[in-house]
Amino acid sequence: VSLSNEMKSAGCQKAVYTKAASRIVMYGDEQNPAWLRDAGGRKGDDASEIAGLRITYWFDSETASVEKPVIKTRGMKGGPKDILGGPLGGKKAE
């Protein structure tokens, strides 16, 4: 599914729009996460972009939430622990 207007563009595998709640919920998976970016940005450039398995966007407040975000960094491999080193928050894993 591809969505766009003058302010945002998005892509996902499935989208559910609820008029009464003025929101859209976009779904993806690990290989093809849902994504949402500012207008004018192309996928992979430095425009503001979020990606995850589920993105909920509220039109009235122009806010979004991301469940199970997918973070991609150029030229780096590994997860947050590999990139940031050690446990997040400086605490030892229990």
CSV table of C-alpha atoms in Angstrom, one decimal:
chain,number,residue,atom,x,y,z
A,1,VAL,CA,0.0,0.0,0.0
A,2,SER,CA,1.4,3.4,-0.9
A,3,LEU,CA,0.0,6.6,0.7
A,4,SER,CA,0.9,10.2,0.1
A,5,ASN,CA,-0.3,13.8,0.5
A,6,GLU,CA,1.5,17.1,0.4
A,7,MET,CA,2.9,16.6,3.9
A,8,LYS,CA,3.7,12.9,4.2
A,9,SER,CA,4.3,9.7,2.3
A,10,ALA,CA,4.0,6.1,3.6
A,11,GLY,CA,4.2,2.5,2.5
A,12,CYS,CA,3.1,-0.7,4.2
A,13,GLN,CA,1.7,-4.2,3.5
A,14,LYS,CA,-1.7,-3.4,5.0
A,15,ALA,CA,-3.4,-0.2,6.1
A,16,VAL,CA,-6.7,0.3,8.1
A,17,TYR,CA,-8.2,3.8,8.1
A,18,THR,CA,-10.8,4.7,10.8
A,19,LYS,CA,-12.6,7.9,10.0
A,20,ALA,CA,-14.3,8.2,13.4
A,21,ALA,CA,-10.9,8.1,15.2
A,22,SER,CA,-9.2,10.1,12.4
A,23,ARG,CA,-6.3,7.6,12.3
A,24,ILE,CA,-4.6,5.1,10.1
A,25,VAL,CA,-2.8,2.0,11.2
A,26,MET,CA,-0.1,0.7,8.9
A,27,TYR,CA,1.3,-2.8,9.2
A,28,GLY,CA,4.5,-4.4,7.9
A,29,ASP,CA,6.8,-7.2,8.9
A,30,GLU,CA,10.5,-7.7,9.7
A,31,GLN,CA,11.6,-7.9,6.0
A,32,ASN,CA,9.3,-5.1,4.8
A,33,PRO,CA,8.4,-2.8,7.7
A,34,ALA,CA,5.8,-0.1,7.4
A,35,TRP,CA,7.3,3.4,7.0
A,36,LEU,CA,6.3,7.0,7.2
A,37,ARG,CA,8.4,10.1,6.1
A,38,ASP,CA,8.1,13.8,5.6
A,39,ALA,CA,7.1,15.0,2.2
A,40,GLY,CA,9.9,15.6,-0.2
A,41,GLY,CA,11.9,12.8,1.2
A,42,ARG,CA,12.8,9.7,-0.7
A,43,LYS,CA,13.3,6.3,0.9
A,44,GLY,CA,16.8,6.1,2.2
A,45,ASP,CA,17.7,9.8,2.2
A,46,ASP,CA,18.1,12.0,5.2
A,47,ALA,CA,14.4,13.1,5.5
A,48,SER,CA,12.6,12.4,8.8
A,49,GLU,CA,11.4,8.8,8.6
A,50,ILE,CA,10.1,6.2,11.0
A,51,ALA,CA,9.7,2.5,10.3
A,52,GLY,CA,8.3,-0.5,12.3
A,53,LEU,CA,6.0,-3.4,12.3
A,54,ARG,CA,3.0,-1.2,13.1
A,55,ILE,CA,2.6,2.5,12.8
A,56,THR,CA,-0.4,4.4,14.0
A,57,TYR,CA,-0.8,8.0,12.7
A,58,TRP,CA,-3.5,10.4,14.0
A,59,PHE,CA,-4.5,13.0,11.4
A,60,ASP,CA,-5.9,15.5,13.9
A,61,SER,CA,-2.8,15.8,16.0
A,62,GLU,CA,-0.3,14.8,13.3
A,63,THR,CA,1.3,12.4,15.7
A,64,ALA,CA,2.5,8.8,15.2
A,65,SER,CA,3.4,5.9,17.4
A,66,VAL,CA,5.6,3.0,16.3
A,67,GLU,CA,5.4,-0.6,17.6
A,68,LYS,CA,8.5,-2.7,17.2
A,69,PRO,CA,10.5,0.0,15.5
A,70,VAL,CA,13.0,-1.0,12.8
A,71,ILE,CA,16.2,1.0,13.0
A,72,LYS,CA,18.5,1.1,10.1
A,73,THR,CA,21.9,2.8,10.1
A,74,ARG,CA,24.1,3.2,7.0
A,75,GLY,CA,27.3,1.3,7.1
A,76,MET,CA,26.8,-0.3,10.5
A,77,LYS,CA,25.9,-3.8,11.2
A,78,GLY,CA,24.3,-5.3,14.3
A,79,GLY,CA,21.8,-4.3,16.8
A,80,PRO,CA,21.7,-1.5,19.4
A,81,LYS,CA,24.0,-3.5,21.8
A,82,ASP,CA,26.6,-3.8,19.0
A,83,ILE,CA,26.4,-0.2,17.9
A,84,LEU,CA,26.2,1.4,21.4
A,85,GLY,CA,28.3,-1.1,23.2
A,86,GLY,CA,27.1,-3.0,26.3
A,87,PRO,CA,23.7,-3.0,27.8
A,88,LEU,CA,21.5,0.0,27.1
A,89,GLY,CA,21.1,2.4,30.0
A,90,GLY,CA,24.5,1.4,31.5
A,91,LYS,CA,22.9,-1.4,33.6
A,92,LYS,CA,24.0,-5.0,33.6
A,93,ALA,CA,21.5,-7.4,32.1
A,94,GLU,CA,20.0,-9.7,34.7
